[in-house]
Amino acid sequence: MKTQMTTRRAPLRLSLGRFITFATLGFAVCFYGIPLLWLFIAGTRSEASLLTDPPFALGTWEAFSRTWANLTSYNNFQIVTWATNSLIYAVGGVLLSLIACIPAGYALAASEFPGRKLILVLTLIAMITPSTAVVLPIFLEMNLLGLNNTYAGLILASGFFPFGVYLAYVYFSTSLPKGVMDSARVDGANRFTLFTRIALPLAKPIIALVAFFSFLAIWSNYFLAFVLLSDDQLYNLPVGLTALVSGSGALSNLPSNDVPIKKPEVVLAAILVVLPVLVIFLVAQRFVRSGMLSGAEKG
Amino acid sequence: MWFHSPSERPEGNVAAVELRNVSKAFGAVSVIKGVDLSIERGEFVVFVGASGSGKSTLLRMIAGLEPVSGGDILIDGRDVTFDEPAERGIAMVFQSYALYPHMNVYDNIAFNLRLARLPRAEVAARVKEAARILRLEQLLDRAPAQLSGGQRQRVAIGRAIVRNPKVFLFDEPLSNLDAALRVQMRLEIERLHRELGTTMIYVTHDQVEAMTLADRIVALEGGHIQQVGKPLELYARPSNLFVAGFIGSPKMNLIPVKVTSTGVGSATLELLARGTPKLDVAVTGLAAGDGATIGIRPESLFIGATAAARETAALPARIESVERLGNITYAYLDAGTPEVITVQAVGDVALEAGTDVAVSFRASDLHVFDPRGTRVVARTGN
């Protein structure tokens, strides 16, 4: 009986609905996945190979290490400075947005106060406003504060993350077990300890999620950094690489110059920007999906 | 020993918990409508009622988790109406256990002691003592997710007893447990009350829990107290139709009657049943022409004209179905009344569905309720 149970399977039915589902998914995987695959393979190839070999031909270790050396050592290892800058902006901005978003979302979800609804609506409006629309006001504001062309200026500007507030609000208002909060109040937790000792430890998934989205936004932020920063020692990776690519003429088919930044170097630079996002995503999604709340209530 | 015995508490005849005209409204909806109640020190009081009766809301108001719309709440003689939950000297056990999922059992139990900034050694001693009382010693390192339902509930109780509260509040603590575990935990709570001697207020919709645990039962319905009394008092003399129908399992048979004539201290009732049998009862407060209700417990009904039942008229009925539980047998009868009549008989009684029988009862076992549902007669002889 038991063996029968395990070997029996629902017969595979190929209905039209199923076919459409799989066809759509297949198309999406190809459409979005192939460029990414190409990017990672292309990073190993020489310029000549990029121009003549088939699209998915693998390159050589020599070609890759030469490209790597060209890119990293260019202009006195300037790209390392930019990567470091990107990291500083990202870490600072993520920390700042977490410090602001998580308590804000909690306060909006867990308490009643005058103006709460208004703040929620304003948060939503700020969330759907395109960030490029506020770049100029931010620039003027930073100018006034004398924070243009500083680390602090860009970090302060990127800590503004209404989407994170909204995410935290939704999480706290739906996932925080009411009984646990009541119980902590009976146990003597005041509003502050309630947040720090109960809500915050249970909020790991949302902290990871907000951190991830905020990192993504800051890491790939080109326009704000481009406007706020004019000193090339303060550039982040997107701004720096754009300057590098346009300065070297690597992507325009100009007669060759002696700048060692060619197409392979540009490809590798693109990988450098994409890779941290992938790694962070893999780390963050584990937290997001973990069942932190199991066992709290009857579960 | 860090537990105070009740006698160590401040002296005097102050009630452990006193509610004075307490009311609660959510917007325009009134949930608790002026409740007055005094609970003695060391008493085990159970709030019973159907869902929506306001019993949990009332408990949460005593706990301070629900703001009060009107009236005063006193604990140990002190007005705590506007105090924070932690300042009231109460501890609460929730239906959902409400353990802190990110802390192990030890930290769950120690949490409130740490918030109260007790010295580390004192915390350890109290947690150890509570773990001993609740047999949790082996589980102190576990996370709540690794515990069974009964163990989680014991941790929740442990968290309450280390506070050494003046009053324990239980909000349907057993309703998430399976039947066998519920009996076991019920005994454990009863033992706890005996050992600690602390005042306990316990909310449940389960009348078996209410009957077995309570020193006094408070029956609630529609935000009003319907009756307060010892369990057997509520069982024997329910003061209105709600209590009559709620207390007792299987529930009391309620039969509508018509008052045909009244005398001095007596009335003649006509049962709205097959053959409209007439019945003389010693009762005051009914008027001829009233539609009243009589109630008879299933165990007070007899099938067949037994000697014991000779003093009353028999009710003709047909047996619809028979349930045999072994030790007892329930027979469900159609006597032409709006609801089926339940009769409890001994286990091996010879009853057959579909047969016509006569049901009889002693007049002294009768409960009579006036048109408003209020009890109008004590049992004859009382």
XYZ file of C-alpha atoms in Angstrom:
681
model
C 0.000 0.000 0.000
C 2.689 2.394 1.055
C 4.895 1.741 -1.939
C 1.939 2.206 -4.161
C 1.315 5.576 -2.576
C 4.818 6.773 -3.251
C 5.073 5.550 -6.819
C 1.712 6.887 -7.878
C 1.773 10.255 -9.503
C -0.839 12.523 -10.952
C -0.805 11.980 -14.710
C 0.925 14.829 -16.494
C -1.781 16.724 -18.278
C -0.723 19.120 -20.976
C -3.532 21.599 -21.017
C -3.458 24.844 -22.936
C -3.227 26.819 -19.671
C -0.150 24.909 -18.576
C 1.441 25.342 -21.954
C 0.928 29.102 -21.899
C 2.324 29.305 -18.370
C 5.486 27.419 -19.223
C 5.938 29.179 -22.537
C 5.714 32.573 -20.827
C 8.154 31.538 -18.108
C 10.529 30.067 -20.672
C 10.465 33.214 -22.708
C 11.155 35.356 -19.645
C 14.082 33.188 -18.570
C 15.644 33.432 -22.032
C 14.914 37.102 -22.527
C 16.318 38.264 -19.188
C 18.780 35.477 -18.476
C 20.711 35.334 -21.733
C 22.167 38.853 -21.513
C 23.301 38.127 -17.949
C 24.875 34.847 -19.013
C 26.563 36.580 -21.922
C 27.895 39.265 -19.585
C 29.571 36.784 -17.272
C 31.107 34.820 -20.152
C 32.192 37.917 -22.020
C 34.233 39.042 -19.026
C 36.718 36.288 -19.784
C 37.263 37.111 -23.439
C 39.707 39.278 -25.274
C 38.649 42.154 -27.475
C 39.423 40.171 -30.618
C 37.384 37.239 -29.377
C 34.448 39.529 -28.587
C 34.429 40.789 -32.133
C 34.948 37.544 -34.039
C 34.038 34.443 -31.957
C 30.461 33.206 -31.490
C 28.516 35.005 -28.718
C 28.942 32.335 -26.050
C 32.512 31.290 -26.738
C 34.521 30.954 -23.520
C 37.562 33.127 -23.131
C 40.910 32.310 -21.562
C 42.399 32.877 -18.118
C 45.154 34.979 -19.698
C 42.635 37.234 -21.361
C 40.695 37.592 -18.128
C 43.709 38.412 -15.966
C 44.982 40.928 -18.521
C 41.578 42.606 -18.584
C 41.462 42.598 -14.792
C 44.918 44.147 -14.548
C 44.079 46.806 -17.144
C 40.870 47.770 -15.403
C 42.065 47.804 -11.813
C 45.416 49.477 -12.326
C 44.130 52.182 -14.646
C 44.818 55.689 -13.455
C 46.558 54.601 -10.288
C 43.923 52.041 -9.206
C 41.158 54.603 -9.425
C 38.461 51.938 -9.734
C 39.384 50.610 -6.281
C 38.712 54.082 -4.881
C 35.336 54.137 -6.600
C 34.428 50.673 -5.342
C 35.404 51.716 -1.834
C 33.319 54.862 -2.203
C 30.355 52.812 -3.419
C 30.714 50.600 -0.381
C 30.865 53.582 1.986
C 27.799 55.160 0.390
C 25.931 51.863 0.440
C 26.760 50.901 4.027
C 26.137 54.405 5.331
C 22.942 54.819 3.354
C 21.600 51.384 4.287
C 22.322 51.976 7.974
C 20.705 55.377 7.882
C 17.632 54.134 6.049
C 17.280 51.194 8.487
C 17.583 53.511 11.475
C 14.847 55.665 10.000
C 12.556 53.130 8.309
C 12.213 50.351 10.870
C 11.182 52.492 13.863
C 9.016 54.660 11.616
C 7.181 51.649 10.197
C 6.777 50.223 13.700
C 5.394 53.456 15.092
C 2.917 53.734 12.236
C 1.806 50.134 12.704
C 1.776 49.735 16.469
C 0.398 52.970 17.780
C -2.379 55.436 17.273
C -1.479 59.103 17.183
C -2.912 62.193 15.543
C -1.700 62.576 11.982
C -0.916 58.904 11.520
C -3.123 58.531 8.448
C -1.653 61.688 6.912
C 1.889 60.410 7.408
C 0.965 57.119 5.767
C -0.487 58.903 2.757
C 2.576 61.154 2.496
C 4.797 58.075 2.682
C 2.919 56.515 -0.196
C 3.167 59.708 -2.231
C 6.899 59.968 -1.544
C 7.234 56.319 -2.513
C 5.698 56.713 -5.946
C 7.459 59.990 -6.713
C 10.321 59.207 -9.119
C 13.596 59.752 -7.313
C 15.002 61.722 -10.224
C 12.290 64.309 -9.659
C 13.719 65.254 -6.276
C 17.366 65.285 -7.289
C 17.466 68.996 -8.000
C 15.813 70.039 -4.705
C 18.181 67.713 -2.884
C 21.123 69.270 -4.692
C 20.004 72.750 -3.657
C 19.447 71.593 -0.108
C 22.887 70.014 0.104
C 24.390 73.123 -1.377
C 22.774 75.150 1.369
C 24.118 72.774 4.004
C 27.553 72.759 2.396
C 27.355 68.988 1.975
C 27.854 68.816 -1.781
C 30.867 66.762 -2.718
C 31.025 64.987 0.629
C 30.383 61.416 1.741
C 27.899 62.657 4.314
C 25.868 64.497 1.700
C 25.203 61.496 -0.508
C 24.639 59.198 2.494
C 22.164 61.635 4.009
C 20.311 61.953 0.727
C 20.145 58.198 0.145
C 18.889 57.524 3.671
C 15.573 58.965 2.538
C 13.740 55.739 1.692
C 9.945 55.936 1.975
C 9.510 52.521 0.377
C 11.343 51.029 3.364
C 9.024 52.810 5.788
C 6.064 51.381 3.960
C 7.523 47.863 3.880
C 8.209 48.005 7.615
C 4.730 49.364 8.275
C 3.095 46.517 6.358
C 5.253 43.937 8.087
C 4.670 45.195 11.607
C 0.955 45.626 11.131
C 0.451 42.133 9.740
C 3.144 39.867 11.159
C 3.571 40.960 14.752
C 1.595 38.549 16.973
C -0.833 40.619 19.030
C -0.740 38.226 21.965
C 3.041 38.434 22.203
C 2.917 42.219 22.354
C 0.164 42.127 24.995
C 2.129 39.600 26.954
C 5.223 41.793 26.910
C 3.164 44.730 28.151
C 1.927 42.641 31.063
C 5.546 41.596 31.676
C 6.434 45.238 32.135
C 7.817 46.307 28.782
C 7.327 50.000 28.056
C 6.965 51.330 24.535
C 10.702 51.453 24.004
C 11.530 47.984 25.374
C 8.547 46.617 23.479
C 10.244 47.798 20.311
C 13.817 46.901 21.142
C 13.293 43.582 22.945
C 10.261 42.132 21.152
C 9.451 43.808 17.833
C 13.014 44.308 16.620
C 14.249 40.734 17.188
C 11.154 39.489 15.368
C 11.740 41.910 12.517
C 14.865 40.268 11.070
C 13.100 39.374 7.812
C 11.924 42.928 7.238
C 15.278 44.389 8.255
C 16.909 42.164 5.642
C 14.342 43.139 3.052
C 14.578 46.889 3.663
C 18.370 46.663 3.752
C 18.352 44.785 0.472
C 16.113 47.203 -1.378
C 17.878 50.193 0.056
C 21.257 48.714 -0.905
C 20.002 48.054 -4.405
C 18.761 51.611 -4.759
C 21.938 53.179 -3.432
C 24.405 50.852 -5.154
C 22.979 51.468 -8.586
C 22.172 55.121 -8.005
C 23.713 57.052 -10.850
C 21.811 60.286 -11.217
C 21.863 61.530 -7.623
C 25.560 60.747 -7.262
C 26.263 62.336 -10.635
C 24.570 65.575 -9.566
C 25.921 65.756 -6.021
C 29.521 64.716 -6.694
C 31.906 66.601 -8.931
C 35.211 65.453 -7.431
C 36.237 62.228 -9.227
C 37.860 60.972 -6.032
C 34.378 60.791 -4.498
C 32.635 59.037 -7.427
C 30.767 55.841 -6.822
C 31.090 52.951 -9.277
C 28.230 53.886 -11.650
C 29.401 57.471 -12.059
C 33.068 56.517 -12.163
C 32.621 53.802 -14.748
C 30.514 56.018 -16.946
C 33.239 58.620 -16.844
C 35.826 55.971 -17.579
C 33.939 54.472 -20.495
C 33.089 57.745 -22.120
C 36.594 59.094 -21.496
C 38.358 56.093 -23.001
C 36.084 55.815 -26.008
C 35.940 52.052 -25.497
C 32.433 51.681 -26.806
C 32.705 54.089 -29.702
C 34.523 52.710 -32.728
C 37.080 55.481 -32.756
C 40.573 54.846 -34.020
C 42.516 53.176 -31.262
C 44.123 55.259 -28.566
C 46.562 54.111 -25.900
C 44.055 54.052 -23.022
C 43.922 50.375 -21.997
C 40.153 50.456 -21.415
C 38.586 48.472 -24.240
C 35.395 46.432 -24.521
C 36.513 43.545 -22.237
C 37.363 46.025 -19.482
C 33.933 47.622 -19.813
C 32.288 44.204 -19.548
C 34.281 43.373 -16.443
C 33.346 46.707 -14.901
C 29.688 45.924 -15.485
C 30.157 42.574 -13.734
C 31.739 44.366 -10.778
C 28.601 46.440 -10.400
C 26.183 43.521 -10.763
C 27.958 40.925 -8.640
C 27.544 42.480 -5.164
C 23.823 42.854 -5.800
C 23.552 39.157 -6.623
C 25.529 38.140 -3.543
C 23.529 40.404 -1.239
C 20.311 39.056 -2.682
C 21.322 35.473 -1.994
C 22.146 36.344 1.620
C 19.079 38.502 2.206
C 16.471 36.165 0.758
C 17.400 33.460 3.238
C 16.434 35.795 6.082
C 13.343 37.021 4.354
C 11.987 33.526 3.995
C 12.954 32.208 7.416
C 10.058 31.436 9.725
C 11.102 33.680 12.585
C 7.623 33.792 14.025
C 6.891 30.082 14.214
C 6.107 28.923 17.706
C 5.082 32.332 18.964
C 1.426 31.670 18.986
C -0.320 28.354 18.631
C 1.323 27.688 15.186
C 10.521 31.018 49.523
C 9.746 33.993 47.374
C 6.074 33.257 46.983
C 3.988 35.262 49.382
C 1.329 33.237 50.999
C -1.934 35.152 50.868
C -1.719 35.906 54.577
C 1.512 37.863 54.083
C -0.359 40.341 51.944
C -1.620 43.667 53.319
C -4.271 42.969 55.908
C -7.868 44.091 55.939
C -10.980 43.000 54.211
C -10.253 44.540 50.837
C -11.300 42.504 47.860
C -8.521 41.203 45.616
C -10.300 42.629 42.607
C -13.236 44.962 42.601
C -15.123 46.201 39.563
C -17.391 49.198 40.067
C -19.858 49.895 37.287
C -17.211 49.059 34.694
C -18.229 49.606 31.085
C -16.598 49.459 27.703
C -17.658 50.694 24.309
C -15.922 50.335 20.972
C -17.213 53.412 19.206
C -20.983 53.199 19.366
C -20.973 49.496 20.237
C -21.295 48.858 23.930
C -19.546 45.625 24.911
C -19.515 45.763 28.698
C -22.537 47.407 30.238
C -21.948 48.400 33.823
C -20.420 45.413 35.609
C -20.138 45.313 39.406
C -18.150 42.475 40.908
C -16.077 41.835 43.970
C -13.562 38.993 44.021
C -12.206 37.748 47.330
C -8.551 37.132 47.968
C -7.493 33.616 47.018
C -10.686 33.004 45.140
C -10.831 31.162 41.813
C -13.399 32.984 39.717
C -14.380 31.837 36.252
C -16.008 34.101 33.678
C -18.152 32.019 31.354
C -20.212 33.017 28.388
C -20.593 32.418 24.706
C -18.265 34.178 22.289
C -19.149 37.855 22.116
C -20.430 37.880 25.683
C -17.672 40.296 26.712
C -15.854 37.906 29.038
C -12.437 38.292 27.395
C -12.862 42.047 27.072
C -13.641 42.267 30.778
C -10.501 40.274 31.603
C -8.376 42.439 29.317
C -9.775 45.498 31.066
C -8.701 44.088 34.428
C -5.286 43.400 32.894
C -5.035 46.950 31.591
C -4.711 45.870 27.973
C -8.053 47.428 27.088
C -8.865 50.973 28.176
C -11.957 51.352 30.344
C -14.816 53.521 29.056
C -16.427 54.021 32.455
C -16.260 52.857 36.072
C -13.367 51.880 38.340
C -11.151 48.828 38.698
C -9.527 48.201 42.071
C -6.868 45.607 42.768
C -6.042 45.019 46.417
C -8.004 48.121 47.294
C -5.963 50.362 45.000
C -7.561 52.114 42.041
C -5.678 50.822 38.988
C -8.155 51.974 36.331
C -5.517 53.994 34.502
C -2.409 52.029 35.469
C -0.188 50.258 32.975
C -0.600 46.450 32.931
C 2.756 45.905 34.597
C 1.862 48.230 37.474
C -1.258 46.324 38.453
C 0.310 43.326 40.107
C -1.300 40.939 37.669
C 0.029 38.177 35.458
C -1.758 36.866 32.439
C -1.804 33.632 30.462
C -3.054 33.968 26.917
C -5.016 31.580 24.742
C -2.317 31.790 22.088
C 0.425 31.165 24.738
C 2.087 34.333 23.378
C 5.607 33.116 24.084
C 8.482 35.226 22.807
C 9.571 33.197 19.783
C 13.125 34.544 19.774
C 13.858 33.563 23.370
C 14.335 30.131 24.882
C 12.165 28.874 27.722
C 14.457 30.252 30.417
C 14.547 33.714 28.870
C 10.804 33.661 28.306
C 10.214 33.034 31.992
C 12.959 35.419 33.114
C 11.947 38.283 30.818
C 9.658 40.096 33.231
C 12.087 39.646 36.128
C 14.884 41.163 34.057
C 12.680 44.070 33.076
C 12.036 44.576 36.782
C 15.847 44.654 37.222
C 16.009 41.852 39.746
C 19.473 40.618 40.674
C 20.715 37.796 38.467
C 20.779 35.240 41.289
C 17.199 36.082 42.262
C 16.094 35.679 38.649
C 17.775 32.298 38.430
C 16.231 31.154 41.706
C 12.720 32.171 40.704
C 12.934 30.647 37.234
C 14.268 27.443 38.752
C 11.450 27.306 41.280
C 8.805 27.958 38.634
C 10.359 25.323 36.378
C 10.210 22.860 39.239
C 6.549 23.583 40.001
C 5.626 23.206 36.336
C 8.046 20.353 35.565
C 9.887 22.372 32.944
C 13.447 21.760 34.176
C 14.435 19.710 31.146
C 13.107 22.247 28.660
C 14.768 25.488 29.756
C 17.103 25.642 26.739
C 14.448 24.914 24.146
C 12.944 27.448 21.787
C 9.144 27.792 21.877
C 8.924 26.311 18.387
C 10.403 23.072 19.738
C 7.708 22.612 22.388
C 4.375 20.845 22.258
C 1.163 22.740 22.923
C 0.957 21.607 26.538
C 4.594 22.498 27.187
C 4.106 25.944 25.670
C 1.150 26.525 27.917
C 3.170 25.468 30.951
C 5.893 27.954 29.977
C 3.240 30.651 29.671
C 2.028 29.784 33.169
C 5.626 29.746 34.400
C 6.085 33.231 33.035
C 3.064 34.254 35.070
C 4.023 32.650 38.377
C 7.554 34.086 38.590
C 5.988 37.530 38.758
C 4.415 36.490 42.041
C 1.306 38.431 41.104
C -1.623 39.414 43.276
C -3.998 38.121 40.630
C -3.593 35.566 37.851
C -5.600 36.174 34.719
C -6.229 33.269 32.350
C -7.739 33.988 28.944
C -9.069 30.673 27.609
C -5.713 29.027 28.295
C -6.733 25.508 27.337
C -8.796 26.000 24.219
C -5.903 25.321 21.837
C -5.091 21.981 23.454
C -6.496 18.592 22.549
C -9.056 16.972 24.823
C -6.738 14.713 26.844
C -4.183 17.444 27.425
C -6.932 19.840 28.401
C -7.979 17.579 31.272
C -4.376 17.246 32.409
C -3.699 20.996 32.278
C -6.984 21.694 34.031
C -5.839 19.556 36.932
C -2.483 21.296 36.853
C -4.074 24.748 37.086
C -6.241 23.503 39.920
C -3.139 22.200 41.717
C -1.400 25.520 41.105
C -4.271 27.383 42.712
C -4.156 25.066 45.701
C -0.372 25.440 46.091
C -0.075 29.177 45.516
C -3.399 30.223 47.008
C -3.423 33.269 44.746
C -6.533 34.931 43.365
C -7.259 33.658 39.882
C -9.639 34.905 37.234
C -10.201 32.488 34.421
C -12.112 33.090 31.214
C -13.583 30.185 29.304
C -16.482 29.268 27.090
C -16.174 25.671 28.253
C -18.648 25.069 31.043
C -16.854 21.896 32.142
C -13.763 23.964 32.932
C -15.956 26.487 34.679
C -17.729 23.880 36.801
C -14.572 22.015 37.787
C -12.219 24.918 38.480
C -14.351 27.679 39.896
C -14.989 28.687 43.466
C -17.460 31.075 41.905
C -18.735 31.359 38.370
C -19.620 34.645 36.742
C -21.953 33.983 33.826
C -21.819 36.760 31.254
C -24.028 37.475 28.286
C -24.412 40.601 26.212
C -22.010 42.549 28.402
C -24.090 41.945 31.528
C -23.463 39.653 34.466
C -26.279 37.095 34.353
C -25.499 35.298 37.578
C -22.704 34.964 40.082
C -22.452 31.968 42.334
C -20.906 28.642 43.227
C -20.879 26.198 40.301
C -23.516 23.917 41.814
C -25.661 26.908 42.694
C -25.734 27.955 39.066
C -26.469 24.406 38.110
C -29.231 23.855 40.623
C -30.802 27.310 40.595
C -30.044 29.138 37.359
C -31.455 32.604 37.801
C -32.500 33.025 34.194
C -32.914 31.232 30.907
C -29.415 32.083 29.684
C -27.702 30.465 32.665
C -30.133 27.543 32.553
C -29.258 26.868 28.942
C -25.542 27.531 29.280
C -24.599 25.599 32.390
C -24.934 21.839 32.189
C -24.073 19.345 29.495
C -26.135 18.112 27.760
C -28.080 21.310 28.143
C -31.286 21.657 30.079
C -34.522 20.853 28.236
C -36.482 24.064 27.865
C -40.167 23.713 27.050
C -42.471 26.654 26.354
C -45.660 26.674 28.433
C -48.802 28.717 28.700
C -50.101 29.838 32.077
C -53.783 28.875 32.099
C -54.723 29.938 35.625
C -53.043 31.137 38.804
C -53.896 30.626 42.438
C -52.228 31.824 45.646
C -48.609 30.729 45.267
C -49.416 28.318 42.518
C -50.136 28.225 38.820
C -51.399 25.787 36.249
C -49.220 25.476 33.202
C -50.085 23.970 29.866
C -47.081 22.475 28.089
C -46.798 23.251 24.399
C -46.192 19.617 23.665
C -48.094 16.689 22.250
C -51.373 16.247 24.102
C -50.849 19.653 25.824
C -50.421 18.110 29.283
C -51.246 20.312 32.277
C -49.031 20.814 35.269
C -49.585 22.437 38.687
C -46.531 24.176 40.113
C -45.906 26.155 43.282
C -44.967 29.495 41.828
C -45.607 33.185 42.282
C -45.176 35.989 39.806
C -46.907 34.477 36.806
C -50.134 35.837 35.355
C -52.784 33.844 33.542
C -52.243 34.028 29.799
C -48.456 34.469 30.110
C -46.170 32.449 27.885
C -43.501 31.069 30.221
C -40.780 28.426 29.976
C -40.047 25.390 32.078
C -36.705 23.679 32.245
C -35.809 20.113 33.240
C -32.315 18.655 33.293
C -31.829 15.531 31.161
C -30.947 13.491 34.247
C -34.223 14.497 35.933
C -36.295 12.913 33.208
C -37.389 9.302 33.369
C -38.606 7.132 30.566
C -41.489 4.901 31.545
C -43.739 5.275 34.547
C -41.220 4.495 37.261
C -42.203 4.645 40.868
C -40.059 7.698 41.502
C -41.854 9.675 38.849
C -45.341 8.844 39.948
C -46.027 12.295 41.313
C -46.120 13.988 37.901
C -48.054 13.657 34.728
C -46.336 11.762 31.969
C -45.433 13.320 28.665
C -46.077 11.115 25.652
C -43.093 11.032 23.309
C -41.398 9.005 20.624
C -37.730 8.046 20.819
C -35.914 9.563 17.840
C -32.434 8.261 18.493
C -30.359 6.699 21.223
C -26.680 7.381 21.977
C -24.926 4.846 24.163
C -21.712 6.068 25.797
C -21.280 2.944 27.916
C -21.726 4.387 31.376
C -24.685 6.507 30.348
C -27.187 6.602 27.536
C -28.748 9.653 25.956
C -32.169 9.367 24.367
C -33.482 12.107 22.119
C -37.260 12.320 22.119
C -39.853 14.001 20.004
C -42.610 15.176 22.310
C -44.064 17.790 19.987
C -41.973 20.527 21.622
C -40.006 23.013 19.500
C -36.745 21.369 20.541
C -35.876 17.719 20.927
C -36.051 16.486 24.531
C -32.853 14.964 25.858
C -33.050 12.253 28.493
C -30.072 10.849 30.345
C -30.455 7.228 31.435
C -28.179 4.503 32.762
C -25.829 2.749 30.383
C -27.606 -0.538 29.852
C -31.163 0.722 29.635
C -33.346 -0.999 27.048
C -34.375 1.760 24.681
C -35.186 1.493 21.018
C -35.453 4.315 18.516
C -38.949 4.617 17.079
C -40.817 3.367 20.122
C -43.464 5.398 21.905
C -42.777 6.045 25.551
C -43.920 8.239 28.395
C -41.473 10.709 29.945
C -41.994 11.747 33.532
C -40.253 13.956 36.086
C -40.608 15.184 39.627
C -42.256 18.562 40.083
C -39.399 19.424 42.424
C -36.916 19.129 39.556
C -38.704 21.740 37.548
C -37.283 25.201 36.810
C -39.852 27.831 35.856
C -38.982 31.059 34.036
C -41.333 34.006 33.510
C -41.925 35.611 30.099
C -38.782 37.745 30.543
C -36.696 34.640 31.187
C -36.193 35.240 34.908
C -36.486 32.342 37.307
C -39.742 32.548 39.254
C -39.648 29.501 41.443
C -37.038 27.894 43.557
C -37.122 24.133 43.512
C -40.055 22.998 45.582
C -38.842 22.374 49.049
C -36.078 24.989 48.872
